[in-house]
mmCIF file of C-alpha atoms in Angstrom:
data_model
loop_
_atom_site.group_PDB
_atom_site.id
_atom_site.type_symbol
_atom_site.label_atom_id
_atom_site.label_comp_id
_atom_site.label_asym_id
_atom_site.label_seq_id
_atom_site.Cartn_x
_atom_site.Cartn_y
_atom_site.Cartn_z
ATOM 1 C CA UNK K 19 -46.763 -20.929 -13.892
ATOM 2 C CA UNK K 20 -44.524 -18.367 -15.547
ATOM 3 C CA UNK K 21 -43.988 -16.561 -12.232
ATOM 4 C CA UNK K 22 -42.987 -19.825 -10.571
ATOM 5 C CA UNK K 23 -40.478 -20.483 -13.374
ATOM 6 C CA UNK K 24 -38.899 -17.028 -12.986
ATOM 7 C CA UNK K 25 -38.518 -17.514 -9.222
ATOM 8 C CA UNK K 26 -36.923 -20.926 -9.791
ATOM 9 C CA UNK K 27 -34.421 -19.483 -12.253
ATOM 10 C CA UNK K 28 -33.478 -16.705 -9.834
ATOM 11 C CA UNK K 29 -32.859 -19.200 -7.067
ATOM 12 C CA UNK K 30 -30.647 -21.338 -9.278
ATOM 13 C CA UNK K 31 -28.661 -18.485 -10.815
ATOM 14 C CA UNK K 32 -25.229 -17.748 -9.241
ATOM 15 C CA UNK K 33 -24.753 -14.297 -7.761
ATOM 16 C CA UNK K 34 -21.866 -12.352 -6.290
ATOM 17 C CA UNK K 35 -22.439 -11.053 -2.803
ATOM 18 C CA UNK K 36 -20.527 -7.950 -1.761
ATOM 19 C CA UNK K 37 -19.733 -6.602 1.683
ATOM 20 C CA UNK K 38 -19.189 -3.001 2.726
ATOM 21 C CA UNK K 39 -16.384 -1.413 4.726
ATOM 22 C CA UNK K 40 -16.766 1.995 6.392
ATOM 23 C CA UNK K 41 -13.682 3.900 7.560
ATOM 24 C CA UNK K 42 -13.302 7.362 9.077
ATOM 25 C CA UNK K 43 -11.680 9.785 6.661
ATOM 26 C CA UNK K 44 -9.706 11.392 9.515
ATOM 27 C CA UNK K 45 -7.482 8.310 9.702
ATOM 28 C CA UNK K 46 -6.435 8.737 6.069
ATOM 29 C CA UNK K 47 -6.107 12.498 6.466
ATOM 30 C CA UNK K 48 -3.580 12.207 9.311
ATOM 31 C CA UNK K 49 -1.223 10.136 7.152
ATOM 32 C CA UNK K 50 -1.729 12.353 4.100
ATOM 33 C CA UNK K 51 -1.071 15.448 6.229
ATOM 34 C CA UNK K 52 2.307 14.004 7.213
ATOM 35 C CA UNK K 53 3.261 13.539 3.567
ATOM 36 C CA UNK K 54 1.970 17.010 2.724
ATOM 37 C CA UNK K 55 4.185 18.574 5.397
ATOM 38 C CA UNK K 56 7.290 16.562 4.515
ATOM 39 C CA UNK K 57 6.844 17.161 0.780
ATOM 40 C CA UNK K 58 9.079 14.216 -0.113
ATOM 41 C CA UNK K 59 9.821 13.684 -3.780
ATOM 42 C CA UNK K 60 10.325 9.939 -3.903
ATOM 43 C CA UNK K 61 7.998 8.292 -1.371
ATOM 44 C CA UNK K 62 4.302 8.191 -0.499
ATOM 45 C CA UNK K 63 1.823 6.599 1.887
ATOM 46 C CA UNK K 64 -0.408 3.955 0.305
ATOM 47 C CA UNK K 65 -3.672 2.595 1.679
ATOM 48 C CA UNK K 66 -4.660 -1.011 1.008
ATOM 49 C CA UNK K 67 -7.532 -3.211 2.126
ATOM 50 C CA UNK K 68 -6.173 -6.620 3.076
ATOM 51 C CA UNK K 69 -8.131 -9.687 4.172
ATOM 52 C CA UNK K 70 -6.921 -10.511 7.676
ATOM 53 C CA UNK K 71 -7.826 -14.171 7.176
ATOM 54 C CA UNK K 72 -5.778 -15.048 4.086
ATOM 55 C CA UNK K 73 -3.613 -11.860 3.804
ATOM 56 C CA UNK K 74 -4.683 -11.214 0.193
ATOM 57 C CA UNK K 75 -5.622 -7.768 -1.100
ATOM 58 C CA UNK K 76 -9.371 -7.233 -1.225
ATOM 59 C CA UNK K 77 -11.105 -6.578 -4.538
ATOM 60 C CA UNK K 78 -12.768 -3.154 -4.538
ATOM 61 C CA UNK K 79 -15.902 -2.588 -6.617
ATOM 62 C CA UNK K 80 -16.556 1.010 -5.625
ATOM 63 C CA UNK K 81 -15.368 3.650 -3.148
ATOM 64 C CA UNK K 82 -17.010 6.885 -2.019
ATOM 65 C CA UNK K 83 -16.670 9.495 0.710
ATOM 66 C CA UNK K 84 -19.835 10.439 2.535
ATOM 67 C CA UNK K 85 -20.461 13.586 4.581
ATOM 68 C CA UNK K 86 -24.014 13.491 5.933
ATOM 69 C CA UNK K 87 -26.171 13.275 2.785
ATOM 70 C CA UNK K 88 -23.413 14.269 0.350
ATOM 71 C CA UNK K 89 -21.548 11.514 -1.495
ATOM 72 C CA UNK K 90 -18.438 11.937 -3.659
ATOM 73 C CA UNK K 91 -16.450 9.262 -5.509
ATOM 74 C CA UNK K 92 -12.815 8.638 -4.619
ATOM 75 C CA UNK K 93 -10.143 7.023 -6.735
ATOM 76 C CA UNK K 94 -9.264 3.403 -6.139
ATOM 77 C CA UNK K 95 -7.569 0.427 -7.751
ATOM 78 C CA UNK K 96 -9.657 -2.722 -7.924
ATOM 79 C CA UNK K 97 -6.694 -4.669 -6.522
ATOM 80 C CA UNK K 98 -7.258 -3.276 -3.051
ATOM 81 C CA UNK K 99 -5.713 0.200 -3.071
ATOM 82 C CA UNK K 100 -7.593 3.339 -1.995
ATOM 83 C CA UNK K 101 -6.553 6.767 -3.293
ATOM 84 C CA UNK K 102 -8.532 9.333 -1.268
ATOM 85 C CA UNK K 103 -8.097 13.046 -1.925
ATOM 86 C CA UNK K 104 -6.634 15.455 0.628
ATOM 87 C CA UNK K 105 -9.220 17.743 2.227
ATOM 88 C CA UNK K 106 -9.128 19.301 5.687
ATOM 89 C CA UNK K 107 -12.776 20.301 5.276
ATOM 90 C CA UNK K 108 -13.878 16.685 4.815
ATOM 91 C CA UNK K 109 -11.947 15.827 7.985
ATOM 92 C CA UNK K 110 -13.667 18.602 9.932
ATOM 93 C CA UNK K 111 -17.056 17.518 8.593
ATOM 94 C CA UNK K 112 -16.557 13.924 9.763
ATOM 95 C CA UNK K 113 -16.306 12.258 6.354
ATOM 96 C CA UNK K 114 -16.609 8.479 6.101
ATOM 97 C CA UNK K 115 -15.220 6.268 3.344
ATOM 98 C CA UNK K 116 -17.735 3.694 2.147
ATOM 99 C CA UNK K 117 -16.085 0.874 0.188
ATOM 100 C CA UNK K 118 -17.884 -1.946 -1.601
ATOM 101 C CA UNK K 119 -15.847 -5.151 -1.536
ATOM 102 C CA UNK K 120 -16.325 -8.000 -4.005
ATOM 103 C CA UNK K 121 -15.708 -10.912 -1.627
ATOM 104 C CA UNK K 122 -18.891 -12.996 -1.647
ATOM 105 C CA UNK K 123 -19.342 -12.340 2.076
ATOM 106 C CA UNK K 124 -22.067 -10.785 4.175
ATOM 107 C CA UNK K 125 -19.520 -9.259 6.576
ATOM 108 C CA UNK K 126 -16.124 -8.150 5.298
ATOM 109 C CA UNK K 127 -12.890 -9.481 6.777
ATOM 110 C CA UNK K 128 -10.863 -6.690 5.151
ATOM 111 C CA UNK K 129 -8.674 -4.414 7.276
ATOM 112 C CA UNK K 130 -6.896 -1.199 6.369
ATOM 113 C CA UNK K 131 -3.157 -1.583 5.817
ATOM 114 C CA UNK K 132 -1.061 1.588 5.646
ATOM 115 C CA UNK K 133 2.184 1.207 3.716
ATOM 116 C CA UNK K 134 5.039 3.671 3.258
ATOM 117 C CA UNK K 135 6.645 3.016 -0.098
ATOM 118 C CA UNK K 136 8.511 4.559 -2.996
ATOM 119 C CA UNK K 137 6.312 6.208 -5.602
ATOM 120 C CA UNK K 138 5.661 3.887 -8.531
ATOM 121 C CA UNK K 139 7.054 6.369 -11.036
ATOM 122 C CA UNK K 140 10.391 6.334 -9.186
ATOM 123 C CA UNK K 141 10.993 2.598 -9.608
ATOM 124 C CA UNK K 142 12.677 3.068 -12.979
ATOM 125 C CA UNK K 143 16.263 4.258 -13.433
ATOM 126 C CA UNK K 144 17.264 3.416 -9.878
ATOM 127 C CA UNK K 145 20.813 4.281 -8.848
ATOM 128 C CA UNK K 146 22.646 3.857 -5.515
ATOM 129 C CA UNK K 147 22.249 7.587 -4.869
ATOM 130 C CA UNK K 148 18.538 7.582 -5.623
ATOM 131 C CA UNK K 149 17.972 4.469 -3.527
ATOM 132 C CA UNK K 150 19.784 6.142 -0.635
ATOM 133 C CA UNK K 151 17.433 9.117 -0.796
ATOM 134 C CA UNK K 152 14.403 6.807 -1.000
ATOM 135 C CA UNK K 153 15.642 4.978 2.092
ATOM 136 C CA UNK K 154 16.163 8.227 4.002
ATOM 137 C CA UNK K 155 12.705 9.473 3.077
ATOM 138 C CA UNK K 156 11.023 6.183 4.024
ATOM 139 C CA UNK K 157 12.654 6.349 7.437
ATOM 140 C CA UNK K 158 11.689 10.004 7.765
ATOM 141 C CA UNK K 159 7.999 9.250 7.201
ATOM 142 C CA UNK K 160 8.023 6.408 9.735
ATOM 143 C CA UNK K 161 9.589 8.620 12.394
ATOM 144 C CA UNK K 162 7.207 11.492 11.657
ATOM 145 C CA UNK K 163 4.171 9.222 11.939
ATOM 146 C CA UNK K 164 5.478 7.771 15.209
ATOM 147 C CA UNK K 165 5.775 11.196 16.849
ATOM 148 C CA UNK K 166 8.397 12.747 19.098
ATOM 149 C CA UNK K 167 8.361 9.906 21.634
ATOM 150 C CA UNK K 168 7.231 6.957 19.525
ATOM 151 C CA UNK K 169 10.120 7.252 17.079
ATOM 152 C CA UNK K 170 12.515 6.002 19.778
ATOM 153 C CA UNK K 171 10.553 2.764 20.056
ATOM 154 C CA UNK K 172 10.402 1.963 16.362
ATOM 155 C CA UNK K 173 12.082 -1.214 15.064
ATOM 156 C CA UNK K 174 15.528 -0.697 13.561
ATOM 157 C CA UNK K 175 15.427 0.694 10.022
ATOM 158 C CA UNK K 176 17.869 -1.717 8.373
ATOM 159 C CA UNK K 177 17.374 -0.774 4.734
ATOM 160 C CA UNK K 178 14.864 -1.367 1.966
ATOM 161 C CA UNK K 179 12.707 -4.272 0.849
ATOM 162 C CA UNK K 180 12.386 -4.767 -2.910
ATOM 163 C CA UNK K 181 9.247 -6.613 -4.000
ATOM 164 C CA UNK K 182 9.975 -8.175 -7.381
ATOM 165 C CA UNK K 183 7.589 -8.403 -10.304
ATOM 166 C CA UNK K 184 8.751 -11.959 -11.083
ATOM 167 C CA UNK K 185 10.610 -14.697 -9.198
ATOM 168 C CA UNK K 186 14.383 -14.750 -9.649
ATOM 169 C CA UNK K 187 15.910 -17.262 -12.010
ATOM 170 C CA UNK K 188 19.036 -19.300 -11.245
ATOM 171 C CA UNK K 189 21.361 -16.898 -13.052
ATOM 172 C CA UNK K 190 20.034 -13.906 -11.127
ATOM 173 C CA UNK K 191 20.243 -15.740 -7.818
ATOM 174 C CA UNK K 192 23.865 -16.722 -8.414
ATOM 175 C CA UNK K 193 24.886 -13.175 -9.352
ATOM 176 C CA UNK K 194 23.499 -11.420 -6.279
ATOM 177 C CA UNK K 195 26.028 -11.319 -3.452
ATOM 178 C CA UNK K 196 24.912 -8.580 -1.068
ATOM 179 C CA UNK K 197 21.118 -8.777 -1.275
ATOM 180 C CA UNK K 198 19.251 -11.118 1.019
ATOM 181 C CA UNK K 199 16.670 -13.166 -0.921
ATOM 182 C CA UNK K 200 13.265 -13.934 0.607
ATOM 183 C CA UNK K 201 11.021 -16.566 -1.017
ATOM 184 C CA UNK K 202 12.719 -15.868 -4.344
ATOM 185 C CA UNK K 203 10.467 -12.816 -4.805
ATOM 186 C CA UNK K 204 11.897 -10.217 -2.410
ATOM 187 C CA UNK K 205 15.316 -8.669 -1.934
ATOM 188 C CA UNK K 206 16.510 -7.042 1.282
ATOM 189 C CA UNK K 207 19.278 -4.466 0.995
ATOM 190 C CA UNK K 208 21.156 -3.075 3.981
ATOM 191 C CA UNK K 209 21.638 0.674 4.093
ATOM 192 C CA UNK K 210 25.319 0.225 3.217
ATOM 193 C CA UNK K 211 24.761 -2.068 0.245
ATOM 194 C CA UNK K 212 22.767 0.099 -2.142
ATOM 195 C CA UNK K 213 25.422 -0.212 -4.852
ATOM 196 C CA UNK K 214 23.896 -3.653 -5.434
ATOM 197 C CA UNK K 215 21.063 -1.896 -7.309
ATOM 198 C CA UNK K 216 23.459 -1.464 -10.243
ATOM 199 C CA UNK K 217 23.829 -5.242 -10.530
ATOM 200 C CA UNK K 218 20.072 -5.671 -10.091
ATOM 201 C CA UNK K 219 19.519 -3.377 -13.066
ATOM 202 C CA UNK K 220 22.093 -5.249 -15.168
ATOM 203 C CA UNK K 221 20.295 -8.531 -14.417
ATOM 204 C CA UNK K 222 17.038 -7.002 -15.720
ATOM 205 C CA UNK K 223 15.239 -7.614 -12.425
ATOM 206 C CA UNK K 224 11.945 -5.710 -12.394
ATOM 207 C CA UNK K 225 10.964 -4.091 -9.092
ATOM 208 C CA UNK K 226 7.295 -3.843 -8.197
ATOM 209 C CA UNK K 227 7.537 -2.004 -4.865
ATOM 210 C CA UNK K 228 10.096 -0.553 -2.459
ATOM 211 C CA UNK K 229 9.202 -0.467 1.241
ATOM 212 C CA UNK K 230 11.165 -0.210 4.521
ATOM 213 C CA UNK K 231 13.059 -3.180 5.874
ATOM 214 C CA UNK K 232 12.548 -3.138 9.635
ATOM 215 C CA UNK K 233 14.219 -5.456 12.129
ATOM 216 C CA UNK K 234 13.749 -5.915 15.861
ATOM 217 C CA UNK K 235 16.145 -4.059 18.122
#
């Protein structure tokens, strides 16, 4: 009787099902190698897991790198970002990233999204000069990743995309003249309009992320 009661309770209790994503470490290494060679001060390559169904960032429970029977932890942010370490030996040994996703699914719908962006620590004290360098370095990474031939087929690098921490209020919207506003939460700045960052700072607009603004040729 007691056994039957325990089984019943287990069946009725809610549980969180997790899926697993496995990705070859060599893919990450190639992007990290580019950054290592360029040695840029202001920008980096970020790796995110994004659900291709609803476009939200996947919640990570755990992340490890596995080489045959050896397993090592890697850094990650629960909000979908992977922070693998740089190791040519792990690439040569055929390392695989094993990521546990908290998504209540048997099979994950999360895909790897590679993003070139300004380093988080560089988002404070932005000036037109600093933003110009960030823009140049973002474009440099894109061209390097594309290769000698592929860089000629890239979309036009028009400037930078500023992802805001909070939606703009009416006063901020009215004061911005050169920035293009997208969904009240993003600002697009042309390469020639970086002086607008001074006004953005004066309006106390908090920037969450800076990425390339690409347009079709």
